Coordinates of C-alpha atoms (C1' of nucleotides) in Angstrom, one line a residue:
Chain A
X11 CA 46.0 -34.0 25.8
X12 CA 41.9 -32.7 26.7
X13 CA 40.3 -31.5 24.0
X14 CA 38.2 -29.6 26.3
X15 CA 40.8 -28.1 27.6
X16 CA 40.5 -24.8 26.3
X17 CA 36.8 -23.6 25.7
X18 CA 36.3 -22.5 28.8
X19 CA 33.8 -20.8 27.4
X20 CA 33.8 -18.3 30.5
X21 CA 34.9 -14.9 27.8
X22 CA 32.1 -13.6 27.0
X23 CA 34.1 -12.6 24.1
X24 CA 34.3 -15.6 22.4
X25 CA 37.5 -16.1 20.7
X26 CA 37.3 -15.8 16.9
X27 CA 39.5 -15.2 14.1
X28 CA 38.3 -11.7 12.9
X29 CA 39.6 -8.2 15.8
X30 CA 37.5 -7.5 17.8
X31 CA 37.6 -3.9 16.0
X32 CA 35.8 -1.8 13.7
X33 CA 36.1 -2.3 9.9
X34 CA 38.0 0.9 9.6
X35 CA 40.5 0.0 11.5
X36 CA 41.9 -2.9 8.4
X37 CA 45.2 -1.6 8.7
X38 CA 48.6 -3.7 8.1
X39 CA 48.7 -5.5 11.7
X40 CA 44.5 -7.0 10.4
X41 CA 45.7 -8.7 6.8
X42 CA 48.7 -10.1 8.9
X43 CA 46.5 -11.8 11.2
X44 CA 44.1 -12.9 8.9
X45 CA 46.8 -14.4 6.4
X46 CA 48.7 -16.6 9.3
X47 CA 45.0 -17.7 10.2
X48 CA 44.9 -18.8 6.5
X49 CA 48.1 -20.5 6.8
X50 CA 47.0 -22.3 10.2
X51 CA 43.5 -23.5 8.6
X52 CA 45.9 -25.1 5.4
X53 CA 49.1 -26.4 7.6
X54 CA 46.1 -28.3 9.5
X55 CA 44.5 -29.9 6.9
X56 CA 48.1 -31.5 5.8
X57 CA 49.2 -34.8 5.0
X58 CA 51.4 -35.9 6.9
X59 CA 51.4 -32.6 9.3
X60 CA 54.0 -30.1 9.2
X61 CA 56.4 -30.7 13.1
X62 CA 54.9 -28.9 15.6
X63 CA 57.3 -26.0 15.4
X64 CA 56.0 -24.6 12.4
X65 CA 52.6 -24.2 14.4
X66 CA 55.0 -22.6 18.1
X67 CA 56.0 -20.5 15.1
X68 CA 52.7 -19.4 13.3
X69 CA 51.1 -18.4 16.8
X70 CA 54.2 -17.1 18.3
X71 CA 53.4 -14.5 15.6
X72 CA 50.3 -14.5 16.4
X73 CA 51.4 -13.3 19.4
X74 CA 53.3 -11.0 19.2
X75 CA 50.3 -8.8 17.5
X76 CA 48.6 -9.2 20.6
X77 CA 46.1 -10.9 19.6
X78 CA 45.4 -13.8 22.3
X79 CA 42.4 -14.8 21.4
X80 CA 42.9 -15.5 18.0
X81 CA 45.8 -18.1 19.4
X82 CA 43.9 -19.3 22.5
X83 CA 40.5 -20.5 19.4
X84 CA 43.6 -21.8 17.1
X85 CA 44.8 -24.2 20.1
X86 CA 41.5 -25.3 20.8
X87 CA 40.9 -25.9 17.1
X88 CA 44.1 -28.1 16.8
X89 CA 42.6 -30.2 20.5
X90 CA 39.5 -30.6 18.5
X91 CA 41.4 -31.9 16.2
X92 CA 42.9 -34.5 18.3
X93 CA 46.4 -33.3 16.9
X94 CA 48.5 -33.7 19.5
X95 CA 49.9 -30.5 21.8
X96 CA 53.5 -30.5 23.4
X97 CA 54.4 -28.0 26.3
X98 CA 55.2 -25.5 24.6
X99 CA 52.4 -24.7 23.0
X100 CA 49.9 -24.7 26.9
X101 CA 53.0 -22.6 28.0
X102 CA 51.2 -20.1 24.8
X103 CA 47.9 -20.6 26.1
X104 CA 48.6 -19.9 29.1
X105 CA 50.4 -17.0 28.0
X106 CA 47.3 -15.8 26.4
X107 CA 44.9 -16.2 29.2
X108 CA 48.0 -13.8 31.0
X109 CA 47.3 -11.0 28.9
X110 CA 43.3 -11.4 28.5
X111 CA 43.7 -10.5 31.8
X112 CA 42.7 -13.6 33.2
X113 CA 45.3 -16.2 35.1
X114 CA 42.9 -18.5 36.3
X115 CA 42.2 -20.1 33.5
X116 CA 45.9 -20.4 32.8
X117 CA 45.9 -22.1 36.2
X118 CA 43.1 -24.2 34.9
X119 CA 45.9 -26.0 31.5
X120 CA 48.8 -26.0 34.3
X121 CA 45.4 -27.9 35.8
X122 CA 45.4 -31.0 32.4
X123 CA 48.9 -30.6 31.9
X124 CA 49.5 -32.6 35.0
X125 CA 46.2 -34.5 35.1
X126 CA 47.8 -35.8 31.4
X127 CA 50.2 -37.2 33.3
X128 CA 53.3 -33.6 31.6
X129 CA 56.3 -32.3 33.7
X130 CA 54.3 -28.4 34.1
X131 CA 58.9 -26.7 33.4
X132 CA 60.0 -23.8 34.2
X133 CA 59.0 -21.8 31.6
X134 CA 55.5 -22.6 32.3
X135 CA 55.7 -21.6 35.7
X136 CA 57.0 -18.6 34.2
X137 CA 54.3 -17.5 32.3
X138 CA 51.9 -17.5 35.8
X139 CA 53.9 -15.6 37.7
X140 CA 53.5 -13.5 34.5
X141 CA 50.0 -13.8 35.0
X142 CA 49.6 -13.0 38.2
X143 CA 51.7 -10.3 37.9
X144 CA 50.1 -8.7 34.8
X145 CA 47.3 -9.0 37.6
X146 CA 48.3 -6.8 40.3
X147 CA 48.2 -10.7 42.4
X148 CA 51.6 -9.9 43.2
X149 CA 51.6 -11.4 46.7
X150 CA 50.3 -14.4 44.8
X151 CA 53.2 -15.0 42.6
X152 CA 55.4 -14.6 45.9
X153 CA 54.1 -17.1 47.0
X154 CA 54.0 -19.2 44.5
X155 CA 57.9 -18.5 43.8
X156 CA 58.2 -19.4 47.1
X157 CA 56.4 -22.2 47.0
X158 CA 58.1 -23.7 44.3
X159 CA 62.0 -23.4 46.0
X160 CA 60.3 -24.8 48.9
X161 CA 58.3 -27.5 47.7
X162 CA 61.5 -28.1 44.9
X163 CA 58.6 -28.3 42.3
X164 CA 61.1 -26.6 39.7
X165 CA 65.0 -24.9 38.8
X166 CA 63.7 -21.5 39.0
X167 CA 66.4 -20.2 36.7
X168 CA 67.3 -16.4 35.8
X169 CA 63.5 -15.9 34.2
X170 CA 62.0 -17.1 36.5
X171 CA 64.0 -13.6 39.2
X172 CA 63.5 -11.3 36.9
X173 CA 59.7 -11.4 37.1
X174 CA 59.8 -12.4 40.5
X175 CA 61.8 -9.2 40.9
X176 CA 59.1 -7.0 38.0
X177 CA 56.5 -8.1 40.5
X178 CA 58.1 -6.9 43.0
X179 CA 58.8 -3.8 41.9
X180 CA 55.6 -3.5 40.3
X181 CA 54.0 -3.5 43.7
X182 CA 56.6 -0.9 45.5
X183 CA 58.8 -3.1 47.1
X184 CA 62.4 -2.0 44.9
X185 CA 64.2 -3.1 48.8
X186 CA 63.0 -6.5 48.3
X187 CA 63.0 -7.2 44.3
X188 CA 67.6 -6.3 45.3
X189 CA 67.2 -8.4 48.0
X190 CA 66.3 -11.4 45.0
X191 CA 68.5 -10.0 42.7
X192 CA 71.3 -10.2 45.9
X193 CA 69.9 -13.9 46.3
X194 CA 70.0 -15.0 42.9
X195 CA 73.3 -14.2 42.1
X196 CA 74.9 -16.1 46.2
X197 CA 72.5 -19.1 43.9
X198 CA 75.0 -19.1 40.9
X199 CA 72.0 -17.5 38.8
X200 CA 73.7 -14.8 36.7
X201 CA 70.6 -12.1 36.5
X202 CA 69.9 -11.4 32.8
X203 CA 70.7 -8.3 31.1
X204 CA 66.0 -8.3 31.9
X205 CA 66.6 -8.5 35.5
X206 CA 69.3 -5.7 35.8
X207 CA 67.1 -3.7 33.7
X208 CA 64.0 -4.6 35.5
X209 CA 66.4 -4.0 38.7
X210 CA 67.2 -0.4 37.1
X211 CA 63.6 0.8 36.0
X212 CA 62.5 -0.2 40.2
X213 CA 65.1 2.7 41.8
X214 CA 64.7 4.9 38.6
X215 CA 60.8 5.2 39.5
X216 CA 61.5 5.5 43.6
X217 CA 63.8 8.0 42.3
X218 CA 66.8 6.7 43.4
X219 CA 69.3 7.1 40.2
X220 CA 72.4 7.4 42.0
X221 CA 72.1 4.0 42.8
X222 CA 70.4 2.9 39.6
X223 CA 73.7 4.3 38.1
X224 CA 76.1 2.0 40.8
X225 CA 73.9 -0.9 39.1
X226 CA 74.6 0.4 36.2
X227 CA 78.4 0.1 36.7
X228 CA 78.0 -3.1 38.4
X229 CA 76.2 -5.0 35.5
X230 CA 78.8 -4.1 32.8
X231 CA 81.5 -4.9 35.2
X232 CA 79.7 -8.6 35.1
X233 CA 79.7 -8.1 32.0
X234 CA 76.2 -8.0 31.4
X235 CA 75.6 -5.9 28.6
X236 CA 72.8 -2.7 29.0
X237 CA 70.4 -2.4 26.0
X238 CA 67.8 0.4 25.1
X239 CA 65.6 -0.2 27.6
X240 CA 68.4 -0.1 30.2
X241 CA 68.7 3.6 28.7
X242 CA 65.5 4.4 28.4
X243 CA 64.8 3.4 32.4
X244 CA 67.5 5.7 33.3
X245 CA 66.9 8.4 30.9
X246 CA 63.0 8.2 33.1
X247 CA 64.4 8.0 36.1
X248 CA 67.0 11.2 35.4
X249 CA 64.6 13.3 33.4
X250 CA 62.0 13.0 36.8
X251 CA 64.2 14.5 39.0
X252 CA 65.5 18.2 35.9
X253 CA 69.1 16.5 35.9
X254 CA 68.8 17.4 32.0
X255 CA 72.2 17.5 31.9
X256 CA 73.0 13.1 33.5
X257 CA 69.7 12.6 30.6
X258 CA 71.9 13.2 27.4
X259 CA 75.1 11.8 29.1
X260 CA 73.3 9.1 28.9
X261 CA 72.4 9.6 24.9
X262 CA 76.0 10.6 24.7
X263 CA 77.0 6.0 26.1
X264 CA 74.2 5.4 24.5
X265 CA 76.1 6.4 20.9
X266 CA 79.5 5.0 21.9
X267 CA 77.9 2.0 22.5
X268 CA 76.5 1.9 19.2
X269 CA 72.9 1.5 20.8
X270 CA 70.3 4.0 19.1
X271 CA 67.7 5.1 20.8
X272 CA 64.5 4.2 20.1
X273 CA 60.7 6.2 19.8
X274 CA 60.5 5.2 24.0
X275 CA 63.6 7.0 24.2
X276 CA 62.8 10.3 22.5
X277 CA 59.2 10.3 24.0
X278 CA 60.7 10.3 27.8
X279 CA 62.3 13.6 26.7
X280 CA 58.6 14.7 24.7
X281 CA 56.4 14.4 27.7
X282 CA 59.7 15.2 30.3
X283 CA 60.2 19.0 28.2
X284 CA 56.6 18.8 28.0
X285 CA 55.9 19.1 32.1
X286 CA 58.1 21.6 32.4
X287 CA 55.8 23.7 30.4
X288 CA 59.0 24.0 27.7
X289 CA 56.9 22.7 24.8
X290 CA 59.4 24.4 21.9
X291 CA 61.8 22.3 23.0
X292 CA 59.5 18.8 23.1
X293 CA 58.9 20.5 19.6
X294 CA 62.6 20.6 18.2
X295 CA 62.4 16.2 19.8
X296 CA 59.8 15.7 17.5
X297 CA 61.6 16.8 14.2
X298 CA 65.1 16.1 15.8
X299 CA 62.5 12.1 15.9
X300 CA 61.8 12.0 12.2
X301 CA 65.2 13.0 11.1
X302 CA 66.6 10.1 13.1
X303 CA 63.9 8.6 11.2
X304 CA 61.9 7.0 13.7
X305 CA 57.9 8.1 13.3
X306 CA 56.2 9.7 16.2
X307 CA 53.9 7.8 17.4
X308 CA 50.0 8.5 20.0
X309 CA 52.4 8.7 23.1
X310 CA 54.8 11.1 21.1
X311 CA 51.9 13.2 20.3
X312 CA 49.8 12.7 23.6
X313 CA 52.3 13.9 24.9
X314 CA 52.6 17.7 22.8
X315 CA 49.0 17.9 22.9
X316 CA 49.2 17.6 27.0
X317 CA 51.5 20.1 27.1
X318 CA 50.4 22.3 25.3
X319 CA 46.8 21.7 27.2
X320 CA 49.0 22.0 30.6
X321 CA 49.5 25.8 29.2
X322 CA 46.4 25.7 28.1
X323 CA 47.3 27.1 24.2
X324 CA 43.9 24.8 23.1
X325 CA 44.6 26.2 20.0
X326 CA 47.9 24.7 19.0
X327 CA 47.0 21.5 21.2
X328 CA 44.1 21.5 18.6
X329 CA 46.7 21.8 15.7
X330 CA 49.0 18.4 16.6
X331 CA 45.8 16.8 17.5
X332 CA 45.0 17.5 13.5
X333 CA 48.4 16.5 12.8
X334 CA 48.0 13.1 14.2
X335 CA 45.3 12.4 12.5
X336 CA 46.6 13.2 8.7
X337 CA 49.0 11.3 9.5
X338 CA 47.6 8.5 10.9
X339 CA 48.0 8.1 13.6
X340 CA 45.1 6.9 15.9
X341 CA 44.6 9.8 18.8
X342 CA 43.4 6.4 22.2
X343 CA 41.2 7.7 25.4
X344 CA 44.1 9.5 27.4
X345 CA 45.0 11.8 24.4
X346 CA 41.0 13.2 24.3
X347 CA 41.1 13.9 28.6
X348 CA 44.6 15.9 28.2
X349 CA 42.0 18.4 25.9
X350 CA 38.9 17.8 28.2
X351 CA 41.4 18.7 30.7
X352 CA 42.3 21.9 28.6
X353 CA 38.9 22.4 27.4
X354 CA 38.1 22.1 31.3
X355 CA 40.4 24.6 32.3
X356 CA 39.3 26.9 30.4
X357 CA 36.3 26.5 31.1
X358 CA 35.4 25.6 27.2
X359 CA 32.2 22.9 28.6
X360 CA 31.0 23.0 25.3
X361 CA 33.5 22.1 23.6
X362 CA 35.4 19.3 26.2
X363 CA 31.1 17.7 25.7
X364 CA 32.5 16.9 22.4
X365 CA 35.0 15.9 22.5
X366 CA 33.8 13.3 25.2
X367 CA 31.0 11.8 23.1
X368 CA 33.7 11.4 20.5
X369 CA 35.5 9.1 22.6
X370 CA 32.5 6.7 22.8
X371 CA 31.9 7.2 18.9
X372 CA 35.1 6.7 18.1
X373 CA 34.6 2.7 20.2
X374 CA 37.1 4.0 23.5
X375 CA 36.3 3.1 26.1
X376 CA 36.5 6.0 28.5
X377 CA 38.2 5.8 31.5
X378 CA 37.9 7.1 35.2
X379 CA 39.8 10.2 34.1
X380 CA 38.2 10.8 31.8
X381 CA 35.5 11.5 34.5
X382 CA 36.6 13.1 36.7
X383 CA 37.5 15.0 34.4
X384 CA 34.5 16.5 33.0
X385 CA 33.4 16.2 36.3
X386 CA 34.7 19.1 37.9
X387 CA 34.6 20.8 34.6
X388 CA 31.0 20.9 35.1
X389 CA 31.3 22.1 39.1
X390 CA 32.4 25.0 37.5
X391 CA 29.3 25.6 36.1
X392 CA 27.1 24.3 38.4
X393 CA 26.5 21.4 35.8
X394 CA 27.7 18.3 37.6
X395 CA 24.7 17.3 39.8
X396 CA 22.9 17.1 37.4
X397 CA 24.3 15.1 34.4
X398 CA 25.3 12.9 38.2
X399 CA 20.8 13.1 37.9
X400 CA 20.4 12.2 33.9
X401 CA 23.2 9.4 34.2
X402 CA 21.8 7.5 37.3
X403 CA 18.0 8.4 35.3
X404 CA 18.8 6.8 32.9
X405 CA 19.5 3.2 34.2
X406 CA 23.5 4.0 35.2
X407 CA 24.0 2.1 38.7
X408 CA 27.0 4.7 40.1
X409 CA 30.2 3.3 41.2
X410 CA 32.0 4.6 44.9
X411 CA 34.0 6.4 42.2
X412 CA 31.8 8.1 40.7
X413 CA 31.0 9.9 44.0
X414 CA 33.7 10.2 45.5
X415 CA 34.8 12.7 42.9
X416 CA 31.2 14.0 43.0
X417 CA 31.9 14.5 46.9
X418 CA 35.4 15.9 45.9
X419 CA 34.4 18.2 43.4
X420 CA 32.0 19.8 45.9
X421 CA 34.1 20.3 48.3
X422 CA 36.2 21.5 46.5
X423 CA 33.5 24.4 45.4
X424 CA 33.0 25.4 48.9
X425 CA 29.7 22.9 48.9
X426 CA 30.8 20.7 52.0
X427 CA 26.8 20.2 52.7
X428 CA 26.1 18.6 48.9
X429 CA 29.0 16.7 49.2
X430 CA 27.5 15.3 53.5
X431 CA 24.5 14.7 51.5
X432 CA 26.1 12.4 48.4
X433 CA 28.4 10.9 51.6
X434 CA 25.3 9.6 53.1
X435 CA 23.3 8.6 49.5
X436 CA 26.2 5.9 49.2
X437 CA 24.9 3.9 52.6
X438 CA 21.6 4.3 51.2
X439 CA 22.8 2.6 47.6
X440 CA 24.5 0.3 49.5
X441 CA 27.6 1.5 48.4
X442 CA 30.9 1.6 50.9
X443 CA 33.2 4.6 51.1
X444 CA 36.7 3.7 49.8
X445 CA 39.2 5.3 51.5
X446 CA 39.7 7.9 48.6
X447 CA 36.0 9.0 49.7
X448 CA 36.7 9.2 53.6
X449 CA 40.0 11.4 52.3
X450 CA 37.9 13.7 50.0
X451 CA 35.2 14.2 52.7
X452 CA 37.9 14.6 55.9
X453 CA 39.3 17.1 53.0
X454 CA 36.8 18.7 52.7
X455 CA 35.9 18.9 57.0
X456 CA 39.5 20.7 57.4
X457 CA 39.5 23.1 55.0
X458 CA 36.2 24.2 56.4
X459 CA 38.0 24.7 59.6
X460 CA 35.9 20.8 61.3
X461 CA 38.7 20.0 62.4
X462 CA 37.3 17.5 65.1
X463 CA 34.9 16.0 62.5
X464 CA 37.4 15.6 60.1
X465 CA 39.2 13.1 62.9
X466 CA 35.8 11.6 63.7
X467 CA 35.8 10.2 60.4
X468 CA 38.2 8.9 60.5
X469 CA 37.7 7.5 63.5
X470 CA 34.4 6.4 61.9
X471 CA 36.5 5.0 58.8
X472 CA 38.3 2.8 61.3
X473 CA 35.5 0.8 62.9
X474 CA 34.4 0.5 59.7
X475 CA 37.5 -1.5 58.8
X476 CA 38.7 1.5 56.3
X477 CA 42.4 1.8 57.6
X478 CA 43.3 5.7 57.0
X479 CA 46.2 6.2 55.3
X480 CA 49.1 9.1 54.5
X481 CA 47.6 11.1 52.8
X482 CA 44.4 10.9 55.4
X483 CA 47.5 12.3 58.7
X484 CA 48.5 14.9 56.4
X485 CA 45.3 16.3 55.4
X486 CA 44.2 16.6 58.7
X487 CA 47.6 18.2 59.3
X488 CA 47.1 20.9 56.6
X489 CA 44.2 21.2 58.5
X490 CA 45.6 21.3 62.0
X491 CA 48.3 24.1 60.8
X492 CA 45.8 26.0 58.9
X493 CA 43.3 25.9 61.9
X494 CA 44.5 24.9 65.3
X495 CA 47.9 25.6 67.3
X496 CA 51.1 24.5 67.2
X497 CA 50.9 22.1 69.9
X498 CA 48.0 20.2 68.2
X499 CA 50.3 19.7 65.1
X500 CA 53.2 18.3 67.7
X501 CA 50.4 15.5 69.2
X502 CA 49.6 14.4 65.5
X503 CA 53.0 14.8 64.2
X504 CA 53.8 12.1 66.8
X505 CA 50.7 10.0 65.8
X506 CA 52.4 10.1 62.5
X507 CA 55.7 8.4 63.7
X508 CA 53.9 5.9 65.6
X509 CA 51.8 4.6 62.7
X510 CA 55.0 4.7 60.7
X511 CA 53.3 7.3 58.0
X512 CA 55.4 10.5 57.2
X513 CA 55.0 14.3 56.2
X514 CA 54.2 15.1 52.6
X515 CA 55.8 18.2 50.1
X516 CA 53.1 20.3 50.6
X517 CA 52.6 19.4 54.5
X518 CA 55.6 20.2 54.8
X519 CA 56.1 23.5 53.2
X520 CA 53.0 24.4 55.0
X521 CA 54.4 23.3 58.4
X522 CA 57.4 25.6 57.2
X523 CA 55.5 28.9 57.1
X524 CA 53.2 28.1 59.4
X525 CA 55.2 27.1 62.2
X526 CA 56.6 30.5 63.6
X527 CA 60.2 29.6 64.1
X528 CA 60.2 30.7 67.4
X529 CA 57.9 27.7 68.2
X530 CA 59.9 24.9 66.3
X531 CA 61.7 23.4 69.4
X532 CA 64.0 20.8 68.8
X533 CA 60.8 18.1 69.7
X534 CA 59.5 19.5 66.6
X535 CA 62.5 19.1 65.0
X536 CA 63.3 16.2 65.5
X537 CA 59.6 15.5 64.5
X538 CA 60.4 16.4 61.6
X539 CA 63.7 14.2 60.4
X540 CA 62.8 11.0 60.9
X541 CA 58.8 12.3 59.0
X542 CA 60.2 13.8 56.2
X543 CA 61.4 11.9 53.8
X544 CA 65.1 12.2 52.7
X545 CA 64.6 13.8 48.9
X546 CA 62.2 16.4 50.0
X547 CA 64.1 17.9 53.0
X548 CA 67.1 17.7 50.2
X549 CA 65.9 19.8 47.8
X550 CA 64.6 22.4 50.3
X551 CA 67.7 22.4 52.5
X552 CA 70.5 21.9 49.5
X553 CA 73.8 23.3 51.7
X554 CA 74.9 26.7 49.8
X555 CA 78.2 25.7 48.5
Chain B
dT25 C1' 64.1 -16.4 15.3
dT26 C1' 59.9 -22.8 18.7
dA27 C1' 57.1 -20.9 24.3
dG28 C1' 58.5 -17.4 29.7
dG29 C1' 61.4 -12.1 32.2
dG30 C1' 62.5 -5.6 31.0
dT31 C1' 61.5 1.0 28.5
dT32 C1' 57.1 6.3 27.4
dA33 C1' 52.2 9.4 27.5
dG34 C1' 46.5 11.4 31.5

DNA sequence: TTAGGGTTAG
């Protein structure tokens, strides 16, 4: 194949055999990687050359270590040496590009495969579909999938269906994923445990755990057996609904099927307990985990730290942080975000700032969450805007997200004027406010009773091509409920119905508090029933037995 | 076990 195939040069961090990490991190994976690369270099010098399958195995190992750039550079080497490369090797390359979020280069490889007169395999398309899903380009994945079927390019297999179903679930369209599952069954393609698990996971994330449990029963009936991943999704869904007994029942079911819980299983419990404020229970799970021979990882410790931070117990949170360092578990940016959040909530800005600097010192990337947490913290001591000005003076170009945090923070701290100034400043910098920015601004206006101004802003945003979403409508609804007459709320609810938006939990609770019962005529009740999602009604009005 | 699909944390 063409030896220029995999020399894109478009990846500025050019593929190298050394991982892009500092030398402090020399660990088992790096040693293994160095050994693999050494072996590879020996293999290409052997005469006769080892079978291609040996190269596949070696590259497969490197992919498992997630060193995608290294794998690509090694395939490049083969091409450069004119060692013939097959479709399987090209699939490995496409897979690596997918993980590097460069599916465009993956498609370039497909082009080369075709140009060289090779037939792309169904697995090639599966890998490309996965790449699109990984980049959140689910719609394009759907288009490609339909094209494969319509133009009979290849016969989709259970992996193809599984990949597309996963994309649909990730894109929030679990219903469509279920329909695809039924479609593949009709076509005589038996779903695998991965396929069922994908849908079960989607249903659990949508809080439709009972449907997920039905699907579990169905897969077993079809003699497809769940594994630890299937159960992890179900346990997550059940814990998320506070159905602890059912979650425990799942553990018992796993035991009877001889499926061992893994580090994920324990982490789901640790996290769920922490979110409920039951940090002591989470600590017990951690102990059980160790007893069972599973090593707590960065997720386990971070969840625990977050639990303590949420309760304002910074001493305990710091103790857990020190434990993880002692155990050689590297904290990540999420760990730091929790600690920063905890310190900000307790107005310990100096400590929050110290940790913020620690993130960059550790060569980690702060996330939008990091910035917003720090800025919200700084709002309390009135330092946010001055920090923002320092950031700009240092030559950093602020983006819309940063402005949005400041606008939201200003509004929530009673500084509507500052928010309005910042909002106009966006324009002068050539930045376009997005839906989140508009919503933050509308919320600020509504909180000050400026409902009509908020409505005008909605008209303006639509003119600018940013369309109000369910959050916008709920913000305005809450404003009306607080400041206007029930009659106005009724009109607004009718508009929400016409636009297909529903009432969220906090608006609903406000609605019940603000509208006197006698005003709740049948018009109101009908609308509310239509607009409130069923799970909210269920939890608020569980009928007495 | 020669490539390709599914799970957890702010």
